[in-house]
Short mmCIF file of C-alpha atoms in Angstrom, two decimals:
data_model
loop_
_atom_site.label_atom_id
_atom_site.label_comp_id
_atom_site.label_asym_id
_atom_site.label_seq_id
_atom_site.Cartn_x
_atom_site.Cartn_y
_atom_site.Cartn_z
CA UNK Q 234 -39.77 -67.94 137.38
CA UNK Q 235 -36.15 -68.66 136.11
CA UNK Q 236 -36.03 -64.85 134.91
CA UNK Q 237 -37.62 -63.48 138.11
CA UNK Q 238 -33.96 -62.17 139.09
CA UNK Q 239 -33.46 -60.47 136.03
CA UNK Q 240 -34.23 -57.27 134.68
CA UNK Q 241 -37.10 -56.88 132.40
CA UNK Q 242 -35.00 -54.19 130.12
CA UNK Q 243 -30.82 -55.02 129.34
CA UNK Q 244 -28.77 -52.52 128.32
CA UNK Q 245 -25.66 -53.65 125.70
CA UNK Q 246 -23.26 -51.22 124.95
CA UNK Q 247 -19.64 -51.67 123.55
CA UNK Q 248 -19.22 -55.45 125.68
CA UNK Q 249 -19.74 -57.78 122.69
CA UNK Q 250 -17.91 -60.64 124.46
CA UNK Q 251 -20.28 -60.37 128.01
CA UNK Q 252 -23.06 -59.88 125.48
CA UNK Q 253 -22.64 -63.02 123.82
CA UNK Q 254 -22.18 -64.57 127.19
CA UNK Q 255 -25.57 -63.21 128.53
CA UNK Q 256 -27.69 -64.65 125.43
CA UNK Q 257 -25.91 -67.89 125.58
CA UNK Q 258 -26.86 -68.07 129.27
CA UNK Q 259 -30.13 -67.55 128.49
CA UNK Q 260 -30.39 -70.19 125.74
CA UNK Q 261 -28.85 -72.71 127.86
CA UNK Q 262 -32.09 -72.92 129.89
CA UNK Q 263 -33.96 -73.80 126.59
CA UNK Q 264 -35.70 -77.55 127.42
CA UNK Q 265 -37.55 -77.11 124.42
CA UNK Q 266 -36.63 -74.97 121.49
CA UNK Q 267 -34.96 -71.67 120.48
CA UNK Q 268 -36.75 -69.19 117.62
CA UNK Q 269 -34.32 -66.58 115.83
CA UNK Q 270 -36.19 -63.67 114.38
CA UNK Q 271 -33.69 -61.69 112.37
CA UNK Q 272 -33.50 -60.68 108.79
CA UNK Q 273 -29.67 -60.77 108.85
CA UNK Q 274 -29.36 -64.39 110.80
CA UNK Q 275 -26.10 -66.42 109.66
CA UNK Q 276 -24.32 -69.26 109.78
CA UNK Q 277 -21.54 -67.49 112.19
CA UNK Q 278 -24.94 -66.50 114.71
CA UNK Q 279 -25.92 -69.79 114.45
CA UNK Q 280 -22.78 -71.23 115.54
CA UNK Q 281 -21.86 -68.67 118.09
CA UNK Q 282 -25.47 -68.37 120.13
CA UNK Q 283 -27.60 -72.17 118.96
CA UNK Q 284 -24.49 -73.99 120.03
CA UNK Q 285 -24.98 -72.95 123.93
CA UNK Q 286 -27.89 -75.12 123.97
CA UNK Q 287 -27.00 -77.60 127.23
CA UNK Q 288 -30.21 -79.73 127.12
CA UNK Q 289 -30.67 -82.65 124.48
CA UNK Q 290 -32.85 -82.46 121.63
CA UNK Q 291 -34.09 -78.90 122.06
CA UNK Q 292 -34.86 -77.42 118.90
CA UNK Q 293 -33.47 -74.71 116.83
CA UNK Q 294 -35.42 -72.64 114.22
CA UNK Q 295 -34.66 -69.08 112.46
CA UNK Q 296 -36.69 -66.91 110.63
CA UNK Q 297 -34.89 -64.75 108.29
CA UNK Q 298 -35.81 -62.34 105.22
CA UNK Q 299 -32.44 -61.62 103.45
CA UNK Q 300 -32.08 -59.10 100.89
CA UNK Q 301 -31.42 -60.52 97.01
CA UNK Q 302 -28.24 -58.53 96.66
CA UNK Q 303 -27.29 -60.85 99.92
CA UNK Q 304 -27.01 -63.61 97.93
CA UNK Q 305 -23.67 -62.72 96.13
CA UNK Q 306 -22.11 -61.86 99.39
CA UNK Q 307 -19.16 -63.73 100.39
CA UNK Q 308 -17.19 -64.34 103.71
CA UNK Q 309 -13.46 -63.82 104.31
CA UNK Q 310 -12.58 -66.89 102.37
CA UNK Q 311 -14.76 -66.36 99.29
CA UNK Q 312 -17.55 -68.77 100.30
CA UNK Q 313 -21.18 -67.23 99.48
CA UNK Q 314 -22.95 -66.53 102.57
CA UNK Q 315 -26.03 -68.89 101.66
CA UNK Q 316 -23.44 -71.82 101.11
CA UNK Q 317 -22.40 -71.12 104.65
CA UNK Q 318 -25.66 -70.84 105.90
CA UNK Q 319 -26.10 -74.76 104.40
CA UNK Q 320 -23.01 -76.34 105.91
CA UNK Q 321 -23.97 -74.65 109.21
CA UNK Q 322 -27.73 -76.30 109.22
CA UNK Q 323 -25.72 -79.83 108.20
CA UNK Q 324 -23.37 -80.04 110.85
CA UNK Q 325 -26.29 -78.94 113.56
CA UNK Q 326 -28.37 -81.94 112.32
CA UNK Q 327 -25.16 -84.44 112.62
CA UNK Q 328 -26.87 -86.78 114.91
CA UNK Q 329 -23.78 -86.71 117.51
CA UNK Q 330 -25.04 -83.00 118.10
CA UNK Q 331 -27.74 -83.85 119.63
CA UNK Q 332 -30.28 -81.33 118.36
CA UNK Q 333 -34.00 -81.35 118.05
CA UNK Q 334 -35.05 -80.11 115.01
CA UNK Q 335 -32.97 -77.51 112.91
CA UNK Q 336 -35.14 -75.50 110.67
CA UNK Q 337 -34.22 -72.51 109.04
CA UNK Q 338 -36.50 -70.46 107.10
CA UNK Q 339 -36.82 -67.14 104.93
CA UNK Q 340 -40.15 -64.98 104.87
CA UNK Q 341 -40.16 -62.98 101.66
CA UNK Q 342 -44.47 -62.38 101.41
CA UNK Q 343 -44.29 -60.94 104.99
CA UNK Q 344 -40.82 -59.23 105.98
CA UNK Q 345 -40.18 -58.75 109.82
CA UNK Q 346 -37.70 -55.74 110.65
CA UNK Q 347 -38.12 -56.73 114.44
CA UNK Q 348 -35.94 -59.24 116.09
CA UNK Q 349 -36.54 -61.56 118.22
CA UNK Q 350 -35.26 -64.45 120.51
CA UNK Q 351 -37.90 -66.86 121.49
CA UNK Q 352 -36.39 -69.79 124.43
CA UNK Q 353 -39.31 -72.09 124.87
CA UNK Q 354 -42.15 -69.75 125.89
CA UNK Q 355 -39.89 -66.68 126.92
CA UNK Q 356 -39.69 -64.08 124.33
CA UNK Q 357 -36.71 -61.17 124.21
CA UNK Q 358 -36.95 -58.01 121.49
CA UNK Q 359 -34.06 -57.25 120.20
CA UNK Q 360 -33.24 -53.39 118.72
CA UNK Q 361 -30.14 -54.98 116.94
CA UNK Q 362 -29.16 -58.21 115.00
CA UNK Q 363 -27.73 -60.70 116.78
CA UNK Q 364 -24.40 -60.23 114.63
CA UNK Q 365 -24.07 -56.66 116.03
CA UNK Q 366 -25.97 -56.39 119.31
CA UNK Q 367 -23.76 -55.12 122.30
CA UNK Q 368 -20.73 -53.59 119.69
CA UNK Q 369 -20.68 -49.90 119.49
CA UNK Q 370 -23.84 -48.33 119.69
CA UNK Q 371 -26.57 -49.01 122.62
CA UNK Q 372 -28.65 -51.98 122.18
CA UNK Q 373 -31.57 -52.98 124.36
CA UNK Q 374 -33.43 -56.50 125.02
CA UNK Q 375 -36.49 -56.28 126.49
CA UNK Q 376 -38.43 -59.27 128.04
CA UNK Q 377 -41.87 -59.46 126.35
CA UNK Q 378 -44.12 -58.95 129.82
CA UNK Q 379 -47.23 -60.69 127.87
CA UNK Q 380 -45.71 -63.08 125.27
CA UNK Q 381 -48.72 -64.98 123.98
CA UNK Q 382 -49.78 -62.27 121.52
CA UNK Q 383 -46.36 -62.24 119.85
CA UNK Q 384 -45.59 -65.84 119.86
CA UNK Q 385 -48.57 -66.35 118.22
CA UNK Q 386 -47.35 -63.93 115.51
CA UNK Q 387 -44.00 -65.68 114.95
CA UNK Q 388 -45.66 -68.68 114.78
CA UNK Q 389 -47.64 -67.87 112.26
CA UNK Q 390 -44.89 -65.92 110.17
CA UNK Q 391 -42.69 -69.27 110.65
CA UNK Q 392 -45.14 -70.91 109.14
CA UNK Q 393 -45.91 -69.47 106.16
CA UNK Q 394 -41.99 -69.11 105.72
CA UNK Q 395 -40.07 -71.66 103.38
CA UNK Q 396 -37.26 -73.63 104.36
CA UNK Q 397 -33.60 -72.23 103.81
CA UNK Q 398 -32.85 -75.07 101.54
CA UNK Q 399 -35.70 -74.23 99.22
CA UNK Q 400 -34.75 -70.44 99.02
CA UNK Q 401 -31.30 -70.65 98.25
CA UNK Q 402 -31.75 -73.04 95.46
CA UNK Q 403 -34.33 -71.17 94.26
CA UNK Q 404 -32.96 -67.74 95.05
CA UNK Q 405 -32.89 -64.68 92.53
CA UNK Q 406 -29.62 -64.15 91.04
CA UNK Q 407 -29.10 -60.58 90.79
CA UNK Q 408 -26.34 -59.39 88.59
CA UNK Q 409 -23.31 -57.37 89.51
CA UNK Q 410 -20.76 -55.33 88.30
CA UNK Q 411 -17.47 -56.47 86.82
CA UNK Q 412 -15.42 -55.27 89.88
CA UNK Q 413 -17.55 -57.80 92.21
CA UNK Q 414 -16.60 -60.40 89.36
CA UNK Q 415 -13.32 -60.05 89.72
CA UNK Q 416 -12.54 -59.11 93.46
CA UNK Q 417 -14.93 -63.00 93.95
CA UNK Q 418 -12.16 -64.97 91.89
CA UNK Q 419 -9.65 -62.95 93.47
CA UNK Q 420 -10.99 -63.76 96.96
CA UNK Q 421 -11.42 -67.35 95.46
CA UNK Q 422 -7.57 -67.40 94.20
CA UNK Q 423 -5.87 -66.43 97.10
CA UNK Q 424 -7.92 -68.98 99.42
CA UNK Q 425 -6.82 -71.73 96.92
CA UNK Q 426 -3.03 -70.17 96.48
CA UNK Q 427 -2.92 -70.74 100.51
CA UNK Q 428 -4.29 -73.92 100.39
CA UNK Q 429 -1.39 -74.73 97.74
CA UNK Q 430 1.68 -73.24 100.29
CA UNK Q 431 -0.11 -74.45 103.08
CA UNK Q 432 0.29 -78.19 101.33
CA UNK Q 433 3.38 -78.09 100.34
CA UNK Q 434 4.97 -76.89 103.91
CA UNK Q 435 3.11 -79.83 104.91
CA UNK Q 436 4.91 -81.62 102.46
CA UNK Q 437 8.35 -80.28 103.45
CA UNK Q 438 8.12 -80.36 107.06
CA UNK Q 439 6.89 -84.50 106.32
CA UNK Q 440 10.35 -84.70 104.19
#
């Protein structure tokens, strides 16, 4: 009933900032919980779309299948993506947040290219990530017409899916070249080099 209004098929297209508006609208009608079905789910996706939750203890869950060589990645202050991922699932289950549940997890038997956004018992397919839906190129989000099929499909991927926690301390460490080496302590140097100035102006300005 609540999407009776709306249009079965949305068309995003270089708006990123009423995109991310529309999905957090949606999610704010969540009473229950919120599913995120995409390989490429982070802890900046997390923040920017779980956080526009308005009702108390409603759930969040992810299912995700990253890559290996996605491990070594690292965001604009050196910090591996996985780490990230971590502190992002700790400060949603800070009590004061007032979350349901927060379970991430990572499917690596059965690998889903298809996203999804599942709000209670509402289901939306996704062409795109949620990290790049509604940039450049044309993304659509369809409202599943006959959800009950599909849910029960994500259910049972979810299931069979391992927590984030257990992944990434279990994850496959692939190697890399010398030029990753070095650009990650260089990346990791200049973070702690503007910590350092960023300290002592601190310092001065208290003088």
């Amino acid at each position: 009933e609540m999407f009776k209004a709306r249009r079965i098929v949305r068309r995003l297209e270089n708006d990123r900032e009423g995109t991310v508006a529309w999905i957090r609208e949606l999610i704010a009608s969540a009473r229950a919980q919120i599913l995120f079905v995409d390989p490429y789910l982070d802890a900046d996706d997390l923040q920017e779309f779980a956080t526009a939750a308005s009702y108390q203890r409603v759930a969040v869950r992810g299912l995700i299948n990253p890559r290996p060589g996605r491990n070594r990645r690292t965001d604009a202050s050196g910090n591996l993506v996985g780490e990230q991922m971590l502190k992002k699932i700790k400060e949603l289950r800070d009590p004061a947040q007032e979350f349901g549940e927060i379970d991430i997890r990572v499917s690596q038997l059965r690998r889903l290219h298809d996203r999804f956004l599942q709000i209670d018992d509402v289901i939306w397919h996704s062409g795109h990530s949620f990290n790049q839906i509604g940039k450049g190129e044309i993304s659509l989000m369809t409202l599943v017409a006959e959800p009950a099929e599909t849910r029960d499909a994500l259910a049972e991927a979810f299931s069979e899916a391992e927590p984030f926690e257990t992944y990434w301390a279990n994850r496959p460490i692939q190697p890399w070249s010398l030029r990753q080496e070095i650009a990650y302590r260089l990346r990791r140097m200049a973070k702690w080099v503007e910590r350092s100035q960023d300290a002592q102006q601190r310092d001065t300005s208290d003088d």
